[in-house]
């Protein structure tokens, strides 16, 4: 692996900033990285404890935001094959949304020789947010060339006195390279692109009509909703009550910083891991300003900023339904961590293979029967049970205060690597997750064990009830 990628300094999970009081159900972190180092999320949560301190923080927040340049949308230099509505043909697959999930499925279905139309308002736009992944996840999908920076290991600071070394390489995704690679393969395979927004879908027995905001109608045998958390077409029949991961990041030139690197341009991100309701973005920005002051980081200029809002947990969509989903719109975000990119890209071949099989002339799978088969392959009972356990984990995290959260993660990262690796990467299924839970409980301190029992009893009952009700 050393011949394929460079590894740099350790990824560090920073300790809590002092002088802030805790707020229930809100876990926060800061990430800082340059080309040689990334300081990643520590699970803490902070809020100004005095009114005058809060006023000062808000004033500093406004000063920081004045450095943010006007947002510039960058496009890739590609000549995309355009969908021709005048031909009035029915494509095999219409993919709504041009993110990683949508392009991955479009690429693989078209590779099988089927006709695909990708519909997105900005098909060449570089994805705005940064993605971080464990290197082994991208290595398994032959995507190491889409990482622009990697770190050989990580350090988690439980508090100011205690830290843990994690020997698992981590990487930052090169968004330009990943999208370029996917677009090139889509173009080579004959995917057609239509620049528009889908506003309505009408289903007939054997095909669906996608009505776009430019007046064009795209007809398709299969419709895939890959629009992320906007949930454009996929339907839900239960109250949508997820937790929310919130983050604000800046790529900034700084005068000084305390990190062991000689770079003065670094990416900083303040994150609330999960809260219900989500922490206001203004609070996240204020926290970043307070964190920078605490760390002695002086920002000279900001090249770009990013805002992230990630729903976590909540109900799955209606299973099955006529429109097929993938990614955020299909409930695929890890409910306990917010991870999704690697999980979604790993699921893309499953969705693509299912669509290709169902469209085989010899199988005669069309309409509702076809979509039901694809949904069944995307969310088999094993994956649904796994997600239920992850939601159980999220519900516990929402209830723990700051000291309890620290004790929880002290035990979590004491586990054998196969357990915390598998949990974070969605590789453990229910029987293994039960062993994982027992192992976590045995590694926890007496205080932490009592906290987990006290806060986790009701979520545990809810999980068991949902598992009993969910059958094939």
Short mmCIF file of C-alpha atoms in Angstrom, two decimals:
data_model
loop_
_atom_site.label_atom_id
_atom_site.label_comp_id
_atom_site.label_asym_id
_atom_site.label_seq_id
_atom_site.Cartn_x
_atom_site.Cartn_y
_atom_site.Cartn_z
CA UNK A 1 0.00 0.00 0.00
CA UNK A 2 2.95 2.33 0.57
CA UNK A 3 3.59 2.35 -3.18
CA UNK A 4 0.06 3.58 -3.86
CA UNK A 5 -0.36 6.40 -1.38
CA UNK A 6 1.51 8.66 0.96
CA UNK A 7 0.90 8.49 4.69
CA UNK A 8 1.58 11.50 6.86
CA UNK A 9 1.24 12.55 10.47
CA UNK A 10 -1.38 11.21 12.79
CA UNK A 11 -5.00 12.27 12.65
CA UNK A 12 -5.76 13.78 16.04
CA UNK A 13 -9.05 14.05 17.89
CA UNK A 14 -8.82 17.21 19.97
CA UNK A 15 -9.76 17.52 23.64
CA UNK A 16 -12.59 19.71 24.88
CA UNK A 17 -12.16 23.45 24.95
CA UNK A 18 -12.24 24.79 28.51
CA UNK A 19 -14.62 27.39 29.89
CA UNK A 20 -17.79 26.08 28.28
CA UNK A 21 -20.70 24.32 29.92
CA UNK A 22 -22.40 21.31 28.44
CA UNK A 23 -25.74 21.06 26.70
CA UNK A 24 -27.60 17.76 26.60
CA UNK A 25 -27.91 15.80 23.37
CA UNK A 26 -25.27 17.79 21.51
CA UNK A 27 -21.91 16.29 20.62
CA UNK A 28 -19.35 18.57 19.01
CA UNK A 29 -15.88 18.41 17.53
CA UNK A 30 -13.34 20.35 15.56
CA UNK A 31 -11.35 19.07 12.63
CA UNK A 32 -8.20 20.74 11.41
CA UNK A 33 -6.03 19.52 8.58
CA UNK A 34 -3.39 20.68 6.17
CA UNK A 35 -1.72 18.65 3.46
CA UNK A 36 0.30 16.91 6.16
CA UNK A 37 -2.00 16.68 9.13
CA UNK A 38 -5.64 16.38 10.07
CA UNK A 39 -7.03 17.05 13.49
CA UNK A 40 -10.35 15.29 13.67
CA UNK A 41 -13.52 15.16 15.68
CA UNK A 42 -13.60 14.75 19.45
CA UNK A 43 -16.97 14.06 20.96
CA UNK A 44 -17.61 16.96 23.30
CA UNK A 45 -20.13 19.72 23.42
CA UNK A 46 -19.61 23.28 24.41
CA UNK A 47 -21.62 26.40 25.04
CA UNK A 48 -20.80 29.74 26.54
CA UNK A 49 -21.70 29.77 30.21
CA UNK A 50 -21.87 33.56 30.68
CA UNK A 51 -23.88 36.17 28.80
CA UNK A 52 -20.97 38.59 28.34
CA UNK A 53 -18.74 35.79 27.03
CA UNK A 54 -21.49 34.85 24.58
CA UNK A 55 -21.68 38.42 23.27
CA UNK A 56 -17.92 38.49 22.72
CA UNK A 57 -18.02 35.17 20.88
CA UNK A 58 -20.82 36.38 18.59
CA UNK A 59 -18.90 39.54 17.79
CA UNK A 60 -15.83 37.46 16.94
CA UNK A 61 -17.99 35.14 14.86
CA UNK A 62 -19.21 38.09 12.77
CA UNK A 63 -15.62 39.26 12.30
CA UNK A 64 -14.58 35.81 11.13
CA UNK A 65 -17.45 35.54 8.65
CA UNK A 66 -16.46 38.86 7.12
CA UNK A 67 -13.36 37.05 5.84
CA UNK A 68 -15.44 34.47 3.95
CA UNK A 69 -15.24 35.15 0.18
CA UNK A 70 -18.23 35.07 -2.13
CA UNK A 71 -19.14 31.49 -2.97
CA UNK A 72 -17.80 30.36 -6.33
CA UNK A 73 -19.29 27.35 -8.07
CA UNK A 74 -16.60 25.35 -9.84
CA UNK A 75 -17.46 23.14 -12.79
CA UNK A 76 -15.52 20.27 -14.31
CA UNK A 77 -14.39 20.63 -17.91
CA UNK A 78 -16.44 17.91 -19.59
CA UNK A 79 -18.50 17.71 -22.76
CA UNK A 80 -21.47 15.71 -21.56
CA UNK A 81 -23.64 13.72 -24.00
CA UNK A 82 -27.05 15.42 -23.89
CA UNK A 83 -30.35 13.60 -23.58
CA UNK A 84 -32.51 14.24 -26.66
CA UNK A 85 -36.19 14.51 -25.63
CA UNK A 86 -37.33 14.68 -29.25
CA UNK A 87 -36.63 10.97 -29.70
CA UNK A 88 -39.35 10.07 -27.18
CA UNK A 89 -37.63 6.86 -26.13
CA UNK A 90 -37.98 5.00 -22.84
CA UNK A 91 -34.61 4.69 -21.14
CA UNK A 92 -33.91 1.71 -18.94
CA UNK A 93 -32.90 3.85 -15.96
CA UNK A 94 -33.36 7.49 -15.04
CA UNK A 95 -31.10 8.61 -12.19
CA UNK A 96 -32.29 11.75 -10.40
CA UNK A 97 -29.30 13.39 -8.71
CA UNK A 98 -25.65 13.61 -9.70
CA UNK A 99 -23.89 12.92 -6.41
CA UNK A 100 -21.55 9.98 -5.71
CA UNK A 101 -24.43 7.52 -5.23
CA UNK A 102 -26.29 8.46 -8.42
CA UNK A 103 -23.21 8.52 -10.67
CA UNK A 104 -21.95 5.21 -9.25
CA UNK A 105 -25.21 3.42 -10.15
CA UNK A 106 -25.45 5.16 -13.54
CA UNK A 107 -21.91 4.09 -14.34
CA UNK A 108 -22.46 0.45 -13.45
CA UNK A 109 -25.89 0.01 -15.04
CA UNK A 110 -24.68 1.60 -18.29
CA UNK A 111 -21.62 -0.65 -18.23
CA UNK A 112 -24.02 -3.58 -18.61
CA UNK A 113 -25.27 -2.09 -21.89
CA UNK A 114 -28.49 -0.54 -20.61
CA UNK A 115 -29.61 3.00 -21.48
CA UNK A 116 -29.28 5.53 -18.67
CA UNK A 117 -30.25 9.19 -18.30
CA UNK A 118 -28.75 11.22 -15.45
CA UNK A 119 -30.86 14.23 -14.42
CA UNK A 120 -29.31 16.96 -12.29
CA UNK A 121 -29.55 20.78 -12.21
CA UNK A 122 -25.73 21.10 -12.12
CA UNK A 123 -24.22 17.94 -13.63
CA UNK A 124 -20.66 19.34 -13.91
CA UNK A 125 -20.54 21.08 -10.54
CA UNK A 126 -17.78 19.89 -8.20
CA UNK A 127 -19.38 18.54 -5.05
CA UNK A 128 -19.14 21.27 -2.38
CA UNK A 129 -18.46 19.26 0.79
CA UNK A 130 -15.36 17.41 1.93
CA UNK A 131 -15.54 13.64 2.47
CA UNK A 132 -13.38 11.64 4.85
CA UNK A 133 -13.09 7.84 4.70
CA UNK A 134 -11.11 5.02 6.23
CA UNK A 135 -8.47 4.05 3.65
CA UNK A 136 -9.34 0.34 3.76
CA UNK A 137 -12.90 1.20 2.64
CA UNK A 138 -11.73 2.91 -0.56
CA UNK A 139 -9.00 0.32 -1.11
CA UNK A 140 -11.67 -2.40 -1.23
CA UNK A 141 -13.44 -0.47 -4.02
CA UNK A 142 -10.24 0.30 -6.00
CA UNK A 143 -10.60 4.03 -5.31
CA UNK A 144 -7.24 4.80 -3.71
CA UNK A 145 -6.47 7.15 -6.61
CA UNK A 146 -9.40 9.30 -5.40
CA UNK A 147 -7.75 10.15 -2.07
CA UNK A 148 -5.68 13.32 -2.09
CA UNK A 149 -4.32 13.00 1.46
CA UNK A 150 -3.96 10.11 3.88
CA UNK A 151 -2.87 9.68 7.49
CA UNK A 152 -1.31 6.48 8.79
CA UNK A 153 -3.05 6.56 12.18
CA UNK A 154 -5.18 8.61 14.53
CA UNK A 155 -5.07 9.83 18.11
CA UNK A 156 -8.21 10.24 20.21
CA UNK A 157 -7.95 12.57 23.22
CA UNK A 158 -10.56 11.38 25.71
CA UNK A 159 -9.68 14.37 27.89
CA UNK A 160 -6.63 16.49 28.68
CA UNK A 161 -4.86 13.60 30.38
CA UNK A 162 -5.92 10.53 28.39
CA UNK A 163 -5.48 9.64 24.75
CA UNK A 164 -5.76 6.56 22.54
CA UNK A 165 -3.78 5.66 19.41
CA UNK A 166 -5.83 4.22 16.55
CA UNK A 167 -3.78 2.36 13.97
CA UNK A 168 -6.15 2.66 11.03
CA UNK A 169 -5.27 4.87 8.02
CA UNK A 170 -7.69 7.67 7.23
CA UNK A 171 -8.04 9.67 4.03
CA UNK A 172 -9.60 12.77 2.52
CA UNK A 173 -11.47 12.24 -0.74
CA UNK A 174 -10.38 14.22 -3.78
CA UNK A 175 -13.84 15.37 -4.88
CA UNK A 176 -12.60 16.55 -8.27
CA UNK A 177 -10.89 13.25 -9.02
CA UNK A 178 -13.77 11.05 -7.81
CA UNK A 179 -16.42 12.89 -9.83
CA UNK A 180 -14.15 13.12 -12.89
CA UNK A 181 -13.50 9.38 -12.75
CA UNK A 182 -17.20 8.61 -12.50
CA UNK A 183 -18.19 11.03 -15.28
CA UNK A 184 -15.54 9.65 -17.61
CA UNK A 185 -16.86 6.12 -17.16
CA UNK A 186 -20.46 7.27 -17.58
CA UNK A 187 -19.61 9.09 -20.81
CA UNK A 188 -17.68 6.08 -22.12
CA UNK A 189 -20.65 3.80 -21.33
CA UNK A 190 -23.12 6.04 -23.16
CA UNK A 191 -24.96 7.72 -20.28
CA UNK A 192 -26.99 10.75 -21.41
CA UNK A 193 -27.28 13.84 -19.23
CA UNK A 194 -30.16 16.24 -18.78
CA UNK A 195 -29.59 19.50 -16.89
CA UNK A 196 -32.82 20.12 -15.02
CA UNK A 197 -34.70 19.51 -11.79
CA UNK A 198 -37.37 16.83 -11.55
CA UNK A 199 -40.56 18.29 -10.10
CA UNK A 200 -42.96 15.37 -10.49
CA UNK A 201 -43.13 11.69 -11.39
CA UNK A 202 -46.11 9.88 -12.91
CA UNK A 203 -46.12 6.11 -12.82
CA UNK A 204 -47.71 3.92 -15.46
CA UNK A 205 -47.80 0.15 -15.43
CA UNK A 206 -44.55 -0.42 -17.34
CA UNK A 207 -42.81 2.95 -17.21
CA UNK A 208 -42.57 6.23 -15.31
CA UNK A 209 -42.72 9.79 -16.59
CA UNK A 210 -40.35 12.29 -14.99
CA UNK A 211 -41.56 15.87 -15.42
CA UNK A 212 -38.68 18.39 -15.29
CA UNK A 213 -38.79 22.10 -14.51
CA UNK A 214 -37.75 22.94 -18.09
CA UNK A 215 -40.86 21.23 -19.50
CA UNK A 216 -39.03 18.11 -20.66
CA UNK A 217 -40.46 14.69 -19.82
CA UNK A 218 -38.08 11.76 -19.44
CA UNK A 219 -39.59 8.28 -19.72
CA UNK A 220 -37.89 5.43 -17.88
CA UNK A 221 -38.49 1.81 -16.94
CA UNK A 222 -36.78 2.38 -13.58
CA UNK A 223 -36.43 5.61 -11.58
CA UNK A 224 -33.63 5.98 -9.03
CA UNK A 225 -33.85 8.84 -6.52
CA UNK A 226 -30.29 9.82 -5.55
CA UNK A 227 -31.08 13.38 -4.44
CA UNK A 228 -29.72 12.97 -0.93
CA UNK A 229 -31.57 14.45 2.00
CA UNK A 230 -33.99 16.47 -0.13
CA UNK A 231 -35.91 13.18 -0.59
CA UNK A 232 -37.18 14.42 -3.95
CA UNK A 233 -39.22 11.39 -5.01
CA UNK A 234 -38.89 8.65 -2.39
CA UNK A 235 -41.90 8.52 -0.06
CA UNK A 236 -42.02 8.16 3.74
CA UNK A 237 -45.10 7.09 5.70
CA UNK A 238 -43.80 7.71 9.24
CA UNK A 239 -42.91 10.97 11.01
CA UNK A 240 -39.44 12.05 9.94
CA UNK A 241 -37.59 12.64 13.22
CA UNK A 242 -33.86 12.13 12.65
CA UNK A 243 -30.96 13.45 14.67
CA UNK A 244 -28.84 15.98 12.84
CA UNK A 245 -25.10 16.24 12.37
CA UNK A 246 -24.09 19.86 11.79
CA UNK A 247 -20.71 21.15 10.66
CA UNK A 248 -19.08 24.38 9.56
CA UNK A 249 -15.67 24.33 7.90
CA UNK A 250 -13.20 26.85 6.50
CA UNK A 251 -10.08 26.55 4.38
CA UNK A 252 -8.00 29.34 5.87
CA UNK A 253 -4.60 30.95 5.87
CA UNK A 254 -3.53 31.50 9.48
CA UNK A 255 -0.80 33.51 11.19
CA UNK A 256 0.00 30.78 13.68
CA UNK A 257 -1.29 27.51 15.09
CA UNK A 258 -0.18 24.94 17.70
CA UNK A 259 0.11 21.99 15.31
CA UNK A 260 3.31 20.23 14.35
CA UNK A 261 3.27 21.22 10.67
CA UNK A 262 4.90 24.03 8.75
CA UNK A 263 1.83 24.76 6.59
CA UNK A 264 -0.09 27.95 7.20
CA UNK A 265 -3.12 27.04 5.05
CA UNK A 266 -5.30 24.58 6.96
CA UNK A 267 -8.85 23.28 6.85
CA UNK A 268 -10.76 23.68 10.10
CA UNK A 269 -14.17 22.20 10.82
CA UNK A 270 -16.37 22.41 13.89
CA UNK A 271 -18.89 19.57 14.09
CA UNK A 272 -21.89 18.61 16.20
CA UNK A 273 -21.93 14.81 15.87
CA UNK A 274 -25.64 14.38 16.56
CA UNK A 275 -28.42 16.37 18.20
CA UNK A 276 -32.20 16.38 18.03
CA UNK A 277 -33.12 19.01 17.03
CA UNK A 278 -29.93 19.97 15.25
CA UNK A 279 -27.67 22.62 16.75
CA UNK A 280 -28.18 25.98 14.96
CA UNK A 281 -25.44 26.72 12.44
CA UNK A 282 -24.76 30.08 14.13
CA UNK A 283 -23.94 28.20 17.34
CA UNK A 284 -21.50 25.99 15.42
CA UNK A 285 -19.77 29.09 14.02
CA UNK A 286 -19.56 30.67 17.48
CA UNK A 287 -18.05 27.47 18.81
CA UNK A 288 -15.44 27.52 16.07
CA UNK A 289 -14.42 31.06 16.98
CA UNK A 290 -14.12 30.08 20.65
CA UNK A 291 -12.12 26.98 19.73
CA UNK A 292 -9.73 28.97 17.53
CA UNK A 293 -9.18 31.48 20.31
CA UNK A 294 -8.51 28.69 22.79
CA UNK A 295 -6.00 27.04 20.45
CA UNK A 296 -4.30 30.35 19.63
CA UNK A 297 -5.13 30.15 15.92
CA UNK A 298 -5.27 33.53 14.18
CA UNK A 299 -7.04 33.51 10.81
CA UNK A 300 -5.64 35.88 8.16
CA UNK A 301 -7.92 34.96 5.25
CA UNK A 302 -10.49 32.36 4.23
CA UNK A 303 -10.39 30.71 0.80
CA UNK A 304 -13.70 28.87 1.11
CA UNK A 305 -16.22 27.69 3.67
CA UNK A 306 -18.74 24.85 3.84
CA UNK A 307 -21.97 24.16 5.69
CA UNK A 308 -23.04 20.55 6.36
CA UNK A 309 -26.42 19.34 7.60
CA UNK A 310 -26.73 15.54 7.76
CA UNK A 311 -29.93 13.83 9.01
CA UNK A 312 -29.10 10.67 10.97
CA UNK A 313 -31.43 7.84 11.91
CA UNK A 314 -35.17 8.34 11.69
CA UNK A 315 -37.48 5.97 9.82
CA UNK A 316 -36.67 4.13 6.62
CA UNK A 317 -38.70 5.06 3.55
CA UNK A 318 -41.72 3.02 2.51
CA UNK A 319 -40.46 -0.45 1.57
CA UNK A 320 -41.06 -1.24 -1.20
CA UNK A 321 -42.26 1.60 -3.44
CA UNK A 322 -42.16 2.34 -7.14
CA UNK A 323 -39.23 4.79 -7.03
CA UNK A 324 -35.95 3.16 -5.99
CA UNK A 325 -33.61 5.10 -3.69
CA UNK A 326 -29.96 5.12 -2.70
CA UNK A 327 -27.86 7.21 -0.33
CA UNK A 328 -29.38 9.79 2.00
CA UNK A 329 -32.83 9.57 0.43
CA UNK A 330 -32.89 5.84 1.21
CA UNK A 331 -31.88 6.19 4.86
CA UNK A 332 -28.32 4.94 4.32
CA UNK A 333 -26.49 7.39 6.59
CA UNK A 334 -24.89 5.61 9.55
CA UNK A 335 -27.23 6.66 12.40
CA UNK A 336 -24.44 6.67 15.01
CA UNK A 337 -21.64 8.37 13.06
CA UNK A 338 -22.95 10.23 10.00
CA UNK A 339 -20.72 8.17 7.67
CA UNK A 340 -22.31 7.46 4.30
CA UNK A 341 -20.02 7.89 1.27
CA UNK A 342 -18.16 4.58 1.54
CA UNK A 343 -21.32 2.66 2.51
CA UNK A 344 -23.24 4.15 -0.43
CA UNK A 345 -20.50 3.50 -2.96
CA UNK A 346 -20.27 -0.09 -1.71
CA UNK A 347 -24.05 -0.46 -2.12
CA UNK A 348 -24.10 0.96 -5.67
CA UNK A 349 -23.06 -2.36 -7.30
CA UNK A 350 -25.83 -4.14 -5.37
CA UNK A 351 -28.47 -1.72 -6.68
CA UNK A 352 -27.00 -1.72 -10.19
CA UNK A 353 -26.79 -5.54 -10.41
CA UNK A 354 -30.37 -5.84 -9.16
CA UNK A 355 -31.64 -3.39 -11.79
CA UNK A 356 -29.72 -5.15 -14.55
CA UNK A 357 -31.04 -8.57 -13.49
CA UNK A 358 -34.60 -7.35 -13.27
CA UNK A 359 -34.47 -5.73 -16.71
CA UNK A 360 -33.26 -8.95 -18.31
CA UNK A 361 -35.92 -9.81 -20.94
CA UNK A 362 -36.12 -13.36 -19.66
CA UNK A 363 -37.20 -12.33 -16.14
CA UNK A 364 -40.14 -10.08 -17.04
CA UNK A 365 -39.69 -7.89 -13.94
CA UNK A 366 -41.30 -4.52 -14.61
CA UNK A 367 -43.05 -1.73 -12.73
CA UNK A 368 -43.83 -2.39 -9.07
CA UNK A 369 -42.44 -5.92 -9.17
CA UNK A 370 -39.07 -4.66 -10.40
CA UNK A 371 -38.73 -1.88 -7.83
CA UNK A 372 -39.77 -4.23 -5.02
CA UNK A 373 -36.96 -6.59 -5.99
CA UNK A 374 -34.36 -3.78 -6.00
CA UNK A 375 -35.51 -2.45 -2.62
CA UNK A 376 -35.31 -5.99 -1.22
CA UNK A 377 -31.69 -6.26 -2.38
CA UNK A 378 -30.79 -2.82 -1.00
CA UNK A 379 -32.46 -3.32 2.39
CA UNK A 380 -32.47 -7.05 3.21
CA UNK A 381 -33.54 -8.01 6.71
CA UNK A 382 -29.89 -8.21 7.86
CA UNK A 383 -29.25 -4.58 6.88
CA UNK A 384 -32.49 -3.39 8.46
CA UNK A 385 -31.61 -5.10 11.74
CA UNK A 386 -28.13 -3.62 11.60
CA UNK A 387 -29.56 -0.14 11.11
CA UNK A 388 -31.94 -0.64 14.01
CA UNK A 389 -28.97 -1.36 16.27
CA UNK A 390 -27.16 1.74 14.99
CA UNK A 391 -30.24 3.85 15.75
CA UNK A 392 -30.19 2.37 19.25
CA UNK A 393 -26.57 3.58 19.54
CA UNK A 394 -27.55 7.05 18.36
CA UNK A 395 -30.36 7.27 20.91
CA UNK A 396 -27.89 6.50 23.70
CA UNK A 397 -25.44 9.14 22.46
CA UNK A 398 -28.25 11.70 22.43
CA UNK A 399 -28.89 11.09 26.13
CA UNK A 400 -25.32 11.12 27.48
CA UNK A 401 -23.86 14.28 28.99
CA UNK A 402 -20.24 15.30 28.39
CA UNK A 403 -18.52 13.27 31.14
CA UNK A 404 -20.61 10.21 30.25
CA UNK A 405 -19.80 10.67 26.56
CA UNK A 406 -16.09 10.69 27.34
CA UNK A 407 -16.40 7.53 29.41
CA UNK A 408 -18.40 5.90 26.62
CA UNK A 409 -15.76 6.57 23.96
CA UNK A 410 -13.00 5.57 26.35
CA UNK A 411 -14.60 2.12 26.41
CA UNK A 412 -15.48 2.16 22.68
CA UNK A 413 -11.89 2.65 21.54
CA UNK A 414 -10.66 0.07 24.06
CA UNK A 415 -12.45 -2.62 22.08
CA UNK A 416 -10.65 -4.99 19.75
CA UNK A 417 -10.11 -3.14 16.44
CA UNK A 418 -12.36 -5.55 14.54
CA UNK A 419 -15.29 -4.36 16.66
CA UNK A 420 -14.88 -0.60 16.40
CA UNK A 421 -13.69 -0.91 12.77
CA UNK A 422 -16.73 -2.99 11.94
CA UNK A 423 -19.14 -0.71 13.77
CA UNK A 424 -17.90 2.47 12.10
CA UNK A 425 -17.80 0.84 8.65
CA UNK A 426 -21.17 -0.98 8.86
CA UNK A 427 -19.52 -4.39 8.61
CA UNK A 428 -21.04 -5.95 11.72
CA UNK A 429 -24.48 -7.53 11.56
CA UNK A 430 -26.89 -8.21 14.41
CA UNK A 431 -25.29 -11.36 15.95
CA UNK A 432 -21.86 -9.65 15.86
CA UNK A 433 -23.37 -6.37 17.07
CA UNK A 434 -24.78 -8.15 20.14
CA UNK A 435 -21.27 -9.44 20.91
CA UNK A 436 -19.95 -5.93 20.22
CA UNK A 437 -22.44 -4.48 22.72
CA UNK A 438 -21.55 -7.00 25.41
CA UNK A 439 -17.86 -6.37 24.84
CA UNK A 440 -18.39 -2.61 25.08
CA UNK A 441 -20.28 -3.09 28.32
CA UNK A 442 -17.48 -5.23 29.76
CA UNK A 443 -14.83 -2.63 28.81
CA UNK A 444 -16.82 0.26 30.30
CA UNK A 445 -16.10 1.52 33.80
CA UNK A 446 -18.66 0.80 36.51
CA UNK A 447 -19.89 4.39 36.23
CA UNK A 448 -20.18 4.16 32.45
CA UNK A 449 -21.98 0.81 32.65
CA UNK A 450 -24.57 2.31 34.97
CA UNK A 451 -24.98 5.31 32.66
CA UNK A 452 -25.45 3.08 29.62
CA UNK A 453 -28.07 1.02 31.45
CA UNK A 454 -29.90 4.09 32.71
CA UNK A 455 -29.91 5.94 29.40
CA UNK A 456 -30.17 2.89 27.16
CA UNK A 457 -33.05 0.94 28.69
CA UNK A 458 -35.86 2.69 26.81
CA UNK A 459 -33.94 2.77 23.48
CA UNK A 460 -33.20 -0.94 23.98
CA UNK A 461 -36.89 -1.73 24.50
CA UNK A 462 -37.76 0.28 21.39
CA UNK A 463 -35.10 -1.52 19.35
CA UNK A 464 -36.30 -4.96 20.44
CA UNK A 465 -39.89 -4.02 19.65
CA UNK A 466 -38.91 -2.78 16.17
CA UNK A 467 -36.85 -5.91 15.51
CA UNK A 468 -39.78 -8.16 16.48
CA UNK A 469 -42.17 -6.26 14.21
CA UNK A 470 -39.81 -6.18 11.21
CA UNK A 471 -40.05 -9.48 9.40
CA UNK A 472 -39.40 -10.71 5.87
#
